[in-house]
Amino acid sequence: MEIYRGLGRGSYIWGRSVIERLWVDVTAQVTDTWYQMFQLLELRHGLDINNANHIWLLQFLFLGTINAQLAFFAQTWNQHRIQIRRGPNRSPTDMFVFDMFVNGVRRDQLPLEEENLTVEELEAYGVDWQEFRDEQILRSQSSNNPATENASSWIGRQGIPDDLSYVVVEPPADTLSPDEVSQLFAHFQGLIGTVGDDNVVSLWLQALAYVRVLYPDLF
């Protein structure tokens, strides 16, 4: 980057990374609270971290709330203003949207000699063909990406991808049926999503007692 852009532009970040700082904020504002709470459930309120059924119940009760808090954090972070040297303070959203509008989808305009590339040439622009033909990489790509996956090209794409990373939390085998899961949710729907130590402990204890009535040997 410094060879291409020149020295003294701040193109490269030295020292502690920005992503490490971001994780500090995520931990302090969201995840550490849940870490402490789950430790409390383990030490005082019957959570067995070696019991897969307990882990499923924990995810069933609290994963949606954690995801909502993380989404709110991301939204807030993307709107907060960052101090920029020799320029106005700007938010990540502003930098992403406005700079893409000014400089192009790929963050930077193509070199002058490449401005008139065809759609087919743009499709392959920047592809590392040596790595693309590597057998080990091809096997990894084939085994980890379904054949039905849509093309990853940015050309003509609008909106979010059809498939996003999503963790499906299924009950362990030989436990709750789909109807029983629905009944569990209906029974505690008014409590799921509440926050605060007392509410979290109360929800966990009530839900644990509920499933123990159904499957005392598993929970």
mmCIF file with all atom_site columns, C-alpha atoms in Angstrom:
data_model
loop_
_atom_site.group_PDB
_atom_site.id
_atom_site.type_symbol
_atom_site.label_atom_id
_atom_site.label_alt_id
_atom_site.label_comp_id
_atom_site.label_asym_id
_atom_site.label_entity_id
_atom_site.label_seq_id
_atom_site.pdbx_PDB_ins_code
_atom_site.Cartn_x
_atom_site.Cartn_y
_atom_site.Cartn_z
_atom_site.occupancy
_atom_site.B_iso_or_equiv
_atom_site.pdbx_formal_charge
_atom_site.auth_seq_id
_atom_site.auth_comp_id
_atom_site.auth_asym_id
_atom_site.auth_atom_id
_atom_site.pdbx_PDB_model_num
ATOM 1   C CA . MET A 1 1   ? 0.000   0.000   0.000   1.00 0.00 ? 1   MET A CA 1
ATOM 2   C CA . GLU A 1 2   ? 2.796   2.448   0.844   1.00 0.00 ? 2   GLU A CA 1
ATOM 3   C CA . ILE A 1 3   ? 4.598   1.618   -2.408  1.00 0.00 ? 3   ILE A CA 1
ATOM 4   C CA . TYR A 1 4   ? 1.400   2.161   -4.404  1.00 0.00 ? 4   TYR A CA 1
ATOM 5   C CA . ARG A 1 5   ? 0.068   5.198   -2.522  1.00 0.00 ? 5   ARG A CA 1
ATOM 6   C CA . GLY A 1 6   ? 3.218   6.722   -1.103  1.00 0.00 ? 6   GLY A CA 1
ATOM 7   C CA . LEU A 1 7   ? 4.520   7.382   2.397   1.00 0.00 ? 7   LEU A CA 1
ATOM 8   C CA . GLY A 1 8   ? 2.977   9.614   5.036   1.00 0.00 ? 8   GLY A CA 1
ATOM 9   C CA . ARG A 1 9   ? -0.672  9.017   4.079   1.00 0.00 ? 9   ARG A CA 1
ATOM 10  C CA . GLY A 1 10  ? -1.650  6.815   7.011   1.00 0.00 ? 10  GLY A CA 1
ATOM 11  C CA . SER A 1 11  ? -2.354  3.948   4.619   1.00 0.00 ? 11  SER A CA 1
ATOM 12  C CA . TYR A 1 12  ? -1.056  1.383   7.075   1.00 0.00 ? 12  TYR A CA 1
ATOM 13  C CA . ILE A 1 13  ? -1.911  1.142   10.766  1.00 0.00 ? 13  ILE A CA 1
ATOM 14  C CA . TRP A 1 14  ? 1.044   0.317   12.990  1.00 0.00 ? 14  TRP A CA 1
ATOM 15  C CA . GLY A 1 15  ? 0.737   -0.960  16.544  1.00 0.00 ? 15  GLY A CA 1
ATOM 16  C CA . ARG A 1 16  ? -2.469  -2.183  18.200  1.00 0.00 ? 16  ARG A CA 1
ATOM 17  C CA . SER A 1 17  ? -5.127  -2.887  15.605  1.00 0.00 ? 17  SER A CA 1
ATOM 18  C CA . VAL A 1 18  ? -8.471  -1.143  15.302  1.00 0.00 ? 18  VAL A CA 1
ATOM 19  C CA . ILE A 1 19  ? -10.303 -4.481  15.358  1.00 0.00 ? 19  ILE A CA 1
ATOM 20  C CA . GLU A 1 20  ? -8.755  -5.272  18.747  1.00 0.00 ? 20  GLU A CA 1
ATOM 21  C CA . ARG A 1 21  ? -10.095 -1.977  20.064  1.00 0.00 ? 21  ARG A CA 1
ATOM 22  C CA . LEU A 1 22  ? -13.516 -2.809  18.639  1.00 0.00 ? 22  LEU A CA 1
ATOM 23  C CA . TRP A 1 23  ? -13.540 -6.136  20.472  1.00 0.00 ? 23  TRP A CA 1
ATOM 24  C CA . VAL A 1 24  ? -12.745 -4.288  23.704  1.00 0.00 ? 24  VAL A CA 1
ATOM 25  C CA . ASP A 1 25  ? -15.891 -2.202  23.226  1.00 0.00 ? 25  ASP A CA 1
ATOM 26  C CA . VAL A 1 26  ? -18.032 -5.214  22.263  1.00 0.00 ? 26  VAL A CA 1
ATOM 27  C CA . THR A 1 27  ? -16.843 -7.059  25.358  1.00 0.00 ? 27  THR A CA 1
ATOM 28  C CA . ALA A 1 28  ? -17.337 -4.116  27.707  1.00 0.00 ? 28  ALA A CA 1
ATOM 29  C CA . GLN A 1 29  ? -20.758 -3.115  26.404  1.00 0.00 ? 29  GLN A CA 1
ATOM 30  C CA . VAL A 1 30  ? -22.364 -6.474  25.542  1.00 0.00 ? 30  VAL A CA 1
ATOM 31  C CA . THR A 1 31  ? -20.664 -9.811  25.979  1.00 0.00 ? 31  THR A CA 1
ATOM 32  C CA . ASP A 1 32  ? -18.971 -9.411  29.367  1.00 0.00 ? 32  ASP A CA 1
ATOM 33  C CA . THR A 1 33  ? -22.351 -8.930  31.049  1.00 0.00 ? 33  THR A CA 1
ATOM 34  C CA . TRP A 1 34  ? -23.570 -12.240 29.655  1.00 0.00 ? 34  TRP A CA 1
ATOM 35  C CA . TYR A 1 35  ? -20.282 -13.948 30.469  1.00 0.00 ? 35  TYR A CA 1
ATOM 36  C CA . GLN A 1 36  ? -20.642 -12.947 34.103  1.00 0.00 ? 36  GLN A CA 1
ATOM 37  C CA . MET A 1 37  ? -24.314 -13.907 34.133  1.00 0.00 ? 37  MET A CA 1
ATOM 38  C CA . PHE A 1 38  ? -23.730 -17.376 32.705  1.00 0.00 ? 38  PHE A CA 1
ATOM 39  C CA . GLN A 1 39  ? -20.968 -17.944 35.244  1.00 0.00 ? 39  GLN A CA 1
ATOM 40  C CA . LEU A 1 40  ? -23.471 -17.042 37.959  1.00 0.00 ? 40  LEU A CA 1
ATOM 41  C CA . LEU A 1 41  ? -25.990 -19.529 36.558  1.00 0.00 ? 41  LEU A CA 1
ATOM 42  C CA . GLU A 1 42  ? -23.296 -22.208 36.557  1.00 0.00 ? 42  GLU A CA 1
ATOM 43  C CA . LEU A 1 43  ? -22.067 -21.527 40.083  1.00 0.00 ? 43  LEU A CA 1
ATOM 44  C CA . ARG A 1 44  ? -25.381 -20.957 41.852  1.00 0.00 ? 44  ARG A CA 1
ATOM 45  C CA . HIS A 1 45  ? -28.363 -21.881 39.722  1.00 0.00 ? 45  HIS A CA 1
ATOM 46  C CA . GLY A 1 46  ? -27.866 -25.364 38.321  1.00 0.00 ? 46  GLY A CA 1
ATOM 47  C CA . LEU A 1 47  ? -26.390 -24.708 34.865  1.00 0.00 ? 47  LEU A CA 1
ATOM 48  C CA . ASP A 1 48  ? -24.318 -27.728 33.820  1.00 0.00 ? 48  ASP A CA 1
ATOM 49  C CA . ILE A 1 49  ? -22.012 -26.638 31.000  1.00 0.00 ? 49  ILE A CA 1
ATOM 50  C CA . ASN A 1 50  ? -21.205 -30.290 30.240  1.00 0.00 ? 50  ASN A CA 1
ATOM 51  C CA . ASN A 1 51  ? -24.867 -31.091 29.583  1.00 0.00 ? 51  ASN A CA 1
ATOM 52  C CA . ALA A 1 52  ? -25.770 -30.458 25.930  1.00 0.00 ? 52  ALA A CA 1
ATOM 53  C CA . ASN A 1 53  ? -29.429 -30.080 26.896  1.00 0.00 ? 53  ASN A CA 1
ATOM 54  C CA . HIS A 1 54  ? -28.570 -27.256 29.297  1.00 0.00 ? 54  HIS A CA 1
ATOM 55  C CA . ILE A 1 55  ? -26.543 -25.508 26.591  1.00 0.00 ? 55  ILE A CA 1
ATOM 56  C CA . TRP A 1 56  ? -29.464 -25.797 24.182  1.00 0.00 ? 56  TRP A CA 1
ATOM 57  C CA . LEU A 1 57  ? -31.856 -24.354 26.764  1.00 0.00 ? 57  LEU A CA 1
ATOM 58  C CA . LEU A 1 58  ? -29.440 -21.500 27.444  1.00 0.00 ? 58  LEU A CA 1
ATOM 59  C CA . GLN A 1 59  ? -29.295 -20.660 23.739  1.00 0.00 ? 59  GLN A CA 1
ATOM 60  C CA . PHE A 1 60  ? -33.048 -21.022 23.342  1.00 0.00 ? 60  PHE A CA 1
ATOM 61  C CA . LEU A 1 61  ? -33.736 -18.560 26.145  1.00 0.00 ? 61  LEU A CA 1
ATOM 62  C CA . PHE A 1 62  ? -31.046 -15.929 25.609  1.00 0.00 ? 62  PHE A CA 1
ATOM 63  C CA . LEU A 1 63  ? -29.514 -16.109 22.120  1.00 0.00 ? 63  LEU A CA 1
ATOM 64  C CA . GLY A 1 64  ? -32.154 -13.847 20.592  1.00 0.00 ? 64  GLY A CA 1
ATOM 65  C CA . THR A 1 65  ? -31.622 -11.203 23.268  1.00 0.00 ? 65  THR A CA 1
ATOM 66  C CA . ILE A 1 66  ? -27.845 -11.310 22.834  1.00 0.00 ? 66  ILE A CA 1
ATOM 67  C CA . ASN A 1 67  ? -28.188 -10.989 19.054  1.00 0.00 ? 67  ASN A CA 1
ATOM 68  C CA . ALA A 1 68  ? -30.514 -8.004  19.478  1.00 0.00 ? 68  ALA A CA 1
ATOM 69  C CA . GLN A 1 69  ? -28.021 -6.280  21.773  1.00 0.00 ? 69  GLN A CA 1
ATOM 70  C CA . LEU A 1 70  ? -25.179 -6.932  19.331  1.00 0.00 ? 70  LEU A CA 1
ATOM 71  C CA . ALA A 1 71  ? -27.259 -5.568  16.454  1.00 0.00 ? 71  ALA A CA 1
ATOM 72  C CA . PHE A 1 72  ? -27.989 -2.417  18.462  1.00 0.00 ? 72  PHE A CA 1
ATOM 73  C CA . PHE A 1 73  ? -24.284 -2.055  19.269  1.00 0.00 ? 73  PHE A CA 1
ATOM 74  C CA . ALA A 1 74  ? -23.381 -2.393  15.573  1.00 0.00 ? 74  ALA A CA 1
ATOM 75  C CA . GLN A 1 75  ? -25.990 0.180   14.577  1.00 0.00 ? 75  GLN A CA 1
ATOM 76  C CA . THR A 1 76  ? -24.753 2.612   17.212  1.00 0.00 ? 76  THR A CA 1
ATOM 77  C CA . TRP A 1 77  ? -21.100 2.030   16.328  1.00 0.00 ? 77  TRP A CA 1
ATOM 78  C CA . ASN A 1 78  ? -21.744 2.653   12.640  1.00 0.00 ? 78  ASN A CA 1
ATOM 79  C CA . GLN A 1 79  ? -23.307 6.027   13.436  1.00 0.00 ? 79  GLN A CA 1
ATOM 80  C CA . HIS A 1 80  ? -20.712 7.335   15.898  1.00 0.00 ? 80  HIS A CA 1
ATOM 81  C CA . ARG A 1 81  ? -18.281 9.958   14.632  1.00 0.00 ? 81  ARG A CA 1
ATOM 82  C CA . ILE A 1 82  ? -14.585 9.148   14.355  1.00 0.00 ? 82  ILE A CA 1
ATOM 83  C CA . GLN A 1 83  ? -11.891 11.790  14.593  1.00 0.00 ? 83  GLN A CA 1
ATOM 84  C CA . ILE A 1 84  ? -10.049 11.956  11.282  1.00 0.00 ? 84  ILE A CA 1
ATOM 85  C CA . ARG A 1 85  ? -6.706  13.656  10.940  1.00 0.00 ? 85  ARG A CA 1
ATOM 86  C CA . ARG A 1 86  ? -6.774  16.538  8.462   1.00 0.00 ? 86  ARG A CA 1
ATOM 87  C CA . GLY A 1 87  ? -10.464 16.093  7.796   1.00 0.00 ? 87  GLY A CA 1
ATOM 88  C CA . PRO A 1 88  ? -13.947 16.384  9.284   1.00 0.00 ? 88  PRO A CA 1
ATOM 89  C CA . ASN A 1 89  ? -15.154 13.837  11.809  1.00 0.00 ? 89  ASN A CA 1
ATOM 90  C CA . ARG A 1 90  ? -17.187 11.145  10.064  1.00 0.00 ? 90  ARG A CA 1
ATOM 91  C CA . SER A 1 91  ? -19.151 8.041   10.985  1.00 0.00 ? 91  SER A CA 1
ATOM 92  C CA . PRO A 1 92  ? -18.353 4.576   9.558   1.00 0.00 ? 92  PRO A CA 1
ATOM 93  C CA . THR A 1 93  ? -21.667 4.646   7.679   1.00 0.00 ? 93  THR A CA 1
ATOM 94  C CA . ASP A 1 94  ? -20.816 8.006   6.136   1.00 0.00 ? 94  ASP A CA 1
ATOM 95  C CA . MET A 1 95  ? -17.352 6.825   5.110   1.00 0.00 ? 95  MET A CA 1
ATOM 96  C CA . PHE A 1 96  ? -18.676 3.590   3.622   1.00 0.00 ? 96  PHE A CA 1
ATOM 97  C CA . VAL A 1 97  ? -21.612 5.000   1.664   1.00 0.00 ? 97  VAL A CA 1
ATOM 98  C CA . PHE A 1 98  ? -20.219 8.365   0.559   1.00 0.00 ? 98  PHE A CA 1
ATOM 99  C CA . ASP A 1 99  ? -16.749 7.092   -0.318  1.00 0.00 ? 99  ASP A CA 1
ATOM 100 C CA . MET A 1 100 ? -18.205 4.209   -2.311  1.00 0.00 ? 100 MET A CA 1
ATOM 101 C CA . PHE A 1 101 ? -20.356 6.724   -4.189  1.00 0.00 ? 101 PHE A CA 1
ATOM 102 C CA . VAL A 1 102 ? -17.369 8.967   -4.902  1.00 0.00 ? 102 VAL A CA 1
ATOM 103 C CA . ASN A 1 103 ? -14.633 6.390   -5.482  1.00 0.00 ? 103 ASN A CA 1
ATOM 104 C CA . GLY A 1 104 ? -16.550 3.428   -6.838  1.00 0.00 ? 104 GLY A CA 1
ATOM 105 C CA . VAL A 1 105 ? -17.876 0.135   -5.501  1.00 0.00 ? 105 VAL A CA 1
ATOM 106 C CA . ARG A 1 106 ? -14.396 -1.293  -5.008  1.00 0.00 ? 106 ARG A CA 1
ATOM 107 C CA . ARG A 1 107 ? -13.378 1.698   -2.852  1.00 0.00 ? 107 ARG A CA 1
ATOM 108 C CA . ASP A 1 108 ? -11.055 3.088   -5.487  1.00 0.00 ? 108 ASP A CA 1
ATOM 109 C CA . GLN A 1 109 ? -11.341 3.998   -9.119  1.00 0.00 ? 109 GLN A CA 1
ATOM 110 C CA . LEU A 1 110 ? -9.616  1.657   -11.539 1.00 0.00 ? 110 LEU A CA 1
ATOM 111 C CA . PRO A 1 111 ? -6.336  2.804   -13.080 1.00 0.00 ? 111 PRO A CA 1
ATOM 112 C CA . LEU A 1 112 ? -6.843  4.869   -16.224 1.00 0.00 ? 112 LEU A CA 1
ATOM 113 C CA . GLU A 1 113 ? -5.721  2.043   -18.497 1.00 0.00 ? 113 GLU A CA 1
ATOM 114 C CA . GLU A 1 114 ? -8.402  -0.224  -17.009 1.00 0.00 ? 114 GLU A CA 1
ATOM 115 C CA . GLU A 1 115 ? -11.388 2.120   -16.919 1.00 0.00 ? 115 GLU A CA 1
ATOM 116 C CA . ASN A 1 116 ? -12.957 0.649   -20.054 1.00 0.00 ? 116 ASN A CA 1
ATOM 117 C CA . LEU A 1 117 ? -12.955 -2.989  -18.978 1.00 0.00 ? 117 LEU A CA 1
ATOM 118 C CA . THR A 1 118 ? -15.918 -5.063  -20.120 1.00 0.00 ? 118 THR A CA 1
ATOM 119 C CA . VAL A 1 119 ? -18.331 -6.703  -17.682 1.00 0.00 ? 119 VAL A CA 1
ATOM 120 C CA . GLU A 1 120 ? -16.603 -10.042 -18.285 1.00 0.00 ? 120 GLU A CA 1
ATOM 121 C CA . GLU A 1 121 ? -13.201 -8.503  -17.547 1.00 0.00 ? 121 GLU A CA 1
ATOM 122 C CA . LEU A 1 122 ? -14.526 -6.800  -14.414 1.00 0.00 ? 122 LEU A CA 1
ATOM 123 C CA . GLU A 1 123 ? -15.882 -10.149 -13.243 1.00 0.00 ? 123 GLU A CA 1
ATOM 124 C CA . ALA A 1 124 ? -12.357 -11.560 -13.193 1.00 0.00 ? 124 ALA A CA 1
ATOM 125 C CA . TYR A 1 125 ? -10.626 -8.354  -12.077 1.00 0.00 ? 125 TYR A CA 1
ATOM 126 C CA . GLY A 1 126 ? -8.322  -8.968  -9.135  1.00 0.00 ? 126 GLY A CA 1
ATOM 127 C CA . VAL A 1 127 ? -8.671  -12.776 -9.198  1.00 0.00 ? 127 VAL A CA 1
ATOM 128 C CA . ASP A 1 128 ? -5.530  -14.595 -8.075  1.00 0.00 ? 128 ASP A CA 1
ATOM 129 C CA . TRP A 1 129 ? -5.531  -17.250 -10.780 1.00 0.00 ? 129 TRP A CA 1
ATOM 130 C CA . GLN A 1 130 ? -2.596  -19.128 -9.283  1.00 0.00 ? 130 GLN A CA 1
ATOM 131 C CA . GLU A 1 131 ? -4.484  -19.668 -6.029  1.00 0.00 ? 131 GLU A CA 1
ATOM 132 C CA . PHE A 1 132 ? -7.719  -20.233 -7.919  1.00 0.00 ? 132 PHE A CA 1
ATOM 133 C CA . ARG A 1 133 ? -6.171  -23.298 -9.565  1.00 0.00 ? 133 ARG A CA 1
ATOM 134 C CA . ASP A 1 134 ? -4.725  -24.683 -6.317  1.00 0.00 ? 134 ASP A CA 1
ATOM 135 C CA . GLU A 1 135 ? -6.205  -28.159 -5.759  1.00 0.00 ? 135 GLU A CA 1
ATOM 136 C CA . GLN A 1 136 ? -6.269  -27.843 -1.967  1.00 0.00 ? 136 GLN A CA 1
ATOM 137 C CA . ILE A 1 137 ? -8.118  -24.532 -2.123  1.00 0.00 ? 137 ILE A CA 1
ATOM 138 C CA . LEU A 1 138 ? -10.572 -25.925 -4.675  1.00 0.00 ? 138 LEU A CA 1
ATOM 139 C CA . ARG A 1 139 ? -11.325 -28.932 -2.459  1.00 0.00 ? 139 ARG A CA 1
ATOM 140 C CA . SER A 1 140 ? -11.887 -26.649 0.528   1.00 0.00 ? 140 SER A CA 1
ATOM 141 C CA . GLN A 1 141 ? -14.162 -24.396 -1.502  1.00 0.00 ? 141 GLN A CA 1
ATOM 142 C CA . SER A 1 142 ? -16.139 -27.353 -2.818  1.00 0.00 ? 142 SER A CA 1
ATOM 143 C CA . SER A 1 143 ? -16.611 -28.975 0.595   1.00 0.00 ? 143 SER A CA 1
ATOM 144 C CA . ASN A 1 144 ? -17.516 -25.775 2.449   1.00 0.00 ? 144 ASN A CA 1
ATOM 145 C CA . ASN A 1 145 ? -19.738 -24.037 -0.092  1.00 0.00 ? 145 ASN A CA 1
ATOM 146 C CA . PRO A 1 146 ? -22.979 -25.625 -1.332  1.00 0.00 ? 146 PRO A CA 1
ATOM 147 C CA . ALA A 1 147 ? -23.422 -26.040 -5.058  1.00 0.00 ? 147 ALA A CA 1
ATOM 148 C CA . THR A 1 148 ? -26.670 -24.063 -4.861  1.00 0.00 ? 148 THR A CA 1
ATOM 149 C CA . GLU A 1 149 ? -24.885 -20.978 -3.551  1.00 0.00 ? 149 GLU A CA 1
ATOM 150 C CA . ASN A 1 150 ? -25.441 -17.925 -5.720  1.00 0.00 ? 150 ASN A CA 1
ATOM 151 C CA . ALA A 1 151 ? -22.579 -16.283 -7.561  1.00 0.00 ? 151 ALA A CA 1
ATOM 152 C CA . SER A 1 152 ? -20.461 -14.078 -5.342  1.00 0.00 ? 152 SER A CA 1
ATOM 153 C CA . SER A 1 153 ? -19.959 -11.407 -7.977  1.00 0.00 ? 153 SER A CA 1
ATOM 154 C CA . TRP A 1 154 ? -20.841 -7.847  -7.008  1.00 0.00 ? 154 TRP A CA 1
ATOM 155 C CA . ILE A 1 155 ? -22.029 -7.075  -10.552 1.00 0.00 ? 155 ILE A CA 1
ATOM 156 C CA . GLY A 1 156 ? -25.777 -6.580  -10.628 1.00 0.00 ? 156 GLY A CA 1
ATOM 157 C CA . ARG A 1 157 ? -26.208 -7.453  -6.953  1.00 0.00 ? 157 ARG A CA 1
ATOM 158 C CA . GLN A 1 158 ? -28.779 -5.498  -4.980  1.00 0.00 ? 158 GLN A CA 1
ATOM 159 C CA . GLY A 1 159 ? -29.593 -5.820  -1.305  1.00 0.00 ? 159 GLY A CA 1
ATOM 160 C CA . ILE A 1 160 ? -28.272 -8.401  1.121   1.00 0.00 ? 160 ILE A CA 1
ATOM 161 C CA . PRO A 1 161 ? -27.331 -11.954 0.036   1.00 0.00 ? 161 PRO A CA 1
ATOM 162 C CA . ASP A 1 162 ? -30.021 -14.618 0.103   1.00 0.00 ? 162 ASP A CA 1
ATOM 163 C CA . ASP A 1 163 ? -28.096 -16.634 2.672   1.00 0.00 ? 163 ASP A CA 1
ATOM 164 C CA . LEU A 1 164 ? -26.389 -15.152 5.718   1.00 0.00 ? 164 LEU A CA 1
ATOM 165 C CA . SER A 1 165 ? -24.374 -16.805 8.462   1.00 0.00 ? 165 SER A CA 1
ATOM 166 C CA . TYR A 1 166 ? -26.933 -18.211 10.863  1.00 0.00 ? 166 TYR A CA 1
ATOM 167 C CA . VAL A 1 167 ? -26.616 -20.652 13.735  1.00 0.00 ? 167 VAL A CA 1
ATOM 168 C CA . VAL A 1 168 ? -29.551 -23.059 13.910  1.00 0.00 ? 168 VAL A CA 1
ATOM 169 C CA . VAL A 1 169 ? -30.137 -24.149 17.499  1.00 0.00 ? 169 VAL A CA 1
ATOM 170 C CA . GLU A 1 170 ? -31.876 -27.512 17.375  1.00 0.00 ? 170 GLU A CA 1
ATOM 171 C CA . PRO A 1 171 ? -32.873 -29.453 20.510  1.00 0.00 ? 171 PRO A CA 1
ATOM 172 C CA . PRO A 1 172 ? -30.575 -32.411 21.209  1.00 0.00 ? 172 PRO A CA 1
ATOM 173 C CA . ALA A 1 173 ? -31.846 -35.756 19.962  1.00 0.00 ? 173 ALA A CA 1
ATOM 174 C CA . ASP A 1 174 ? -34.469 -37.605 22.017  1.00 0.00 ? 174 ASP A CA 1
ATOM 175 C CA . THR A 1 175 ? -35.580 -34.528 23.950  1.00 0.00 ? 175 THR A CA 1
ATOM 176 C CA . LEU A 1 176 ? -38.219 -31.925 23.166  1.00 0.00 ? 176 LEU A CA 1
ATOM 177 C CA . SER A 1 177 ? -40.446 -32.393 20.143  1.00 0.00 ? 177 SER A CA 1
ATOM 178 C CA . PRO A 1 178 ? -41.276 -29.400 17.911  1.00 0.00 ? 178 PRO A CA 1
ATOM 179 C CA . ASP A 1 179 ? -44.645 -29.077 19.662  1.00 0.00 ? 179 ASP A CA 1
ATOM 180 C CA . GLU A 1 180 ? -42.981 -29.106 23.070  1.00 0.00 ? 180 GLU A CA 1
ATOM 181 C CA . VAL A 1 181 ? -40.512 -26.444 21.937  1.00 0.00 ? 181 VAL A CA 1
ATOM 182 C CA . SER A 1 182 ? -43.422 -24.287 20.755  1.00 0.00 ? 182 SER A CA 1
ATOM 183 C CA . GLN A 1 183 ? -45.180 -24.775 24.088  1.00 0.00 ? 183 GLN A CA 1
ATOM 184 C CA . LEU A 1 184 ? -41.986 -23.874 25.946  1.00 0.00 ? 184 LEU A CA 1
ATOM 185 C CA . PHE A 1 185 ? -41.686 -20.645 23.982  1.00 0.00 ? 185 PHE A CA 1
ATOM 186 C CA . ALA A 1 186 ? -45.360 -19.785 24.475  1.00 0.00 ? 186 ALA A CA 1
ATOM 187 C CA . HIS A 1 187 ? -45.077 -20.395 28.214  1.00 0.00 ? 187 HIS A CA 1
ATOM 188 C CA . PHE A 1 188 ? -42.091 -18.061 28.658  1.00 0.00 ? 188 PHE A CA 1
ATOM 189 C CA . GLN A 1 189 ? -42.677 -15.628 25.805  1.00 0.00 ? 189 GLN A CA 1
ATOM 190 C CA . GLY A 1 190 ? -43.374 -12.796 28.223  1.00 0.00 ? 190 GLY A CA 1
ATOM 191 C CA . LEU A 1 191 ? -40.022 -13.286 29.965  1.00 0.00 ? 191 LEU A CA 1
ATOM 192 C CA . ILE A 1 192 ? -37.761 -14.004 26.982  1.00 0.00 ? 192 ILE A CA 1
ATOM 193 C CA . GLY A 1 193 ? -36.048 -10.783 25.995  1.00 0.00 ? 193 GLY A CA 1
ATOM 194 C CA . THR A 1 194 ? -36.049 -9.215  29.447  1.00 0.00 ? 194 THR A CA 1
ATOM 195 C CA . VAL A 1 195 ? -32.685 -8.135  30.835  1.00 0.00 ? 195 VAL A CA 1
ATOM 196 C CA . GLY A 1 196 ? -31.213 -7.611  34.263  1.00 0.00 ? 196 GLY A CA 1
ATOM 197 C CA . ASP A 1 197 ? -29.660 -10.131 36.634  1.00 0.00 ? 197 ASP A CA 1
ATOM 198 C CA . ASP A 1 198 ? -32.858 -10.975 38.505  1.00 0.00 ? 198 ASP A CA 1
ATOM 199 C CA . ASN A 1 199 ? -34.892 -11.457 35.316  1.00 0.00 ? 199 ASN A CA 1
ATOM 200 C CA . VAL A 1 200 ? -32.257 -13.669 33.692  1.00 0.00 ? 200 VAL A CA 1
ATOM 201 C CA . VAL A 1 201 ? -31.914 -15.858 36.787  1.00 0.00 ? 201 VAL A CA 1
ATOM 202 C CA . SER A 1 202 ? -35.687 -16.113 37.186  1.00 0.00 ? 202 SER A CA 1
ATOM 203 C CA . LEU A 1 203 ? -36.206 -17.086 33.540  1.00 0.00 ? 203 LEU A CA 1
ATOM 204 C CA . TRP A 1 204 ? -33.473 -19.717 33.692  1.00 0.00 ? 204 TRP A CA 1
ATOM 205 C CA . LEU A 1 205 ? -34.760 -21.293 36.910  1.00 0.00 ? 205 LEU A CA 1
ATOM 206 C CA . GLN A 1 206 ? -38.369 -21.395 35.733  1.00 0.00 ? 206 GLN A CA 1
ATOM 207 C CA . ALA A 1 207 ? -37.486 -22.815 32.314  1.00 0.00 ? 207 ALA A CA 1
ATOM 208 C CA . LEU A 1 208 ? -35.134 -25.397 33.822  1.00 0.00 ? 208 LEU A CA 1
ATOM 209 C CA . ALA A 1 209 ? -37.859 -26.540 36.221  1.00 0.00 ? 209 ALA A CA 1
ATOM 210 C CA . TYR A 1 210 ? -40.325 -26.716 33.315  1.00 0.00 ? 210 TYR A CA 1
ATOM 211 C CA . VAL A 1 211 ? -38.180 -29.004 31.143  1.00 0.00 ? 211 VAL A CA 1
ATOM 212 C CA . ARG A 1 212 ? -37.162 -31.134 34.125  1.00 0.00 ? 212 ARG A CA 1
ATOM 213 C CA . VAL A 1 213 ? -40.814 -32.016 34.613  1.00 0.00 ? 213 VAL A CA 1
ATOM 214 C CA . LEU A 1 214 ? -40.878 -33.292 31.016  1.00 0.00 ? 214 LEU A CA 1
ATOM 215 C CA . TYR A 1 215 ? -37.454 -34.967 30.953  1.00 0.00 ? 215 TYR A CA 1
ATOM 216 C CA . PRO A 1 216 ? -36.049 -35.285 34.483  1.00 0.00 ? 216 PRO A CA 1
ATOM 217 C CA . ASP A 1 217 ? -33.240 -37.619 33.404  1.00 0.00 ? 217 ASP A CA 1
ATOM 218 C CA . LEU A 1 218 ? -31.965 -35.296 30.673  1.00 0.00 ? 218 LEU A CA 1
ATOM 219 C CA . PHE A 1 219 ? -32.062 -31.907 32.348  1.00 0.00 ? 219 PHE A CA 1
#
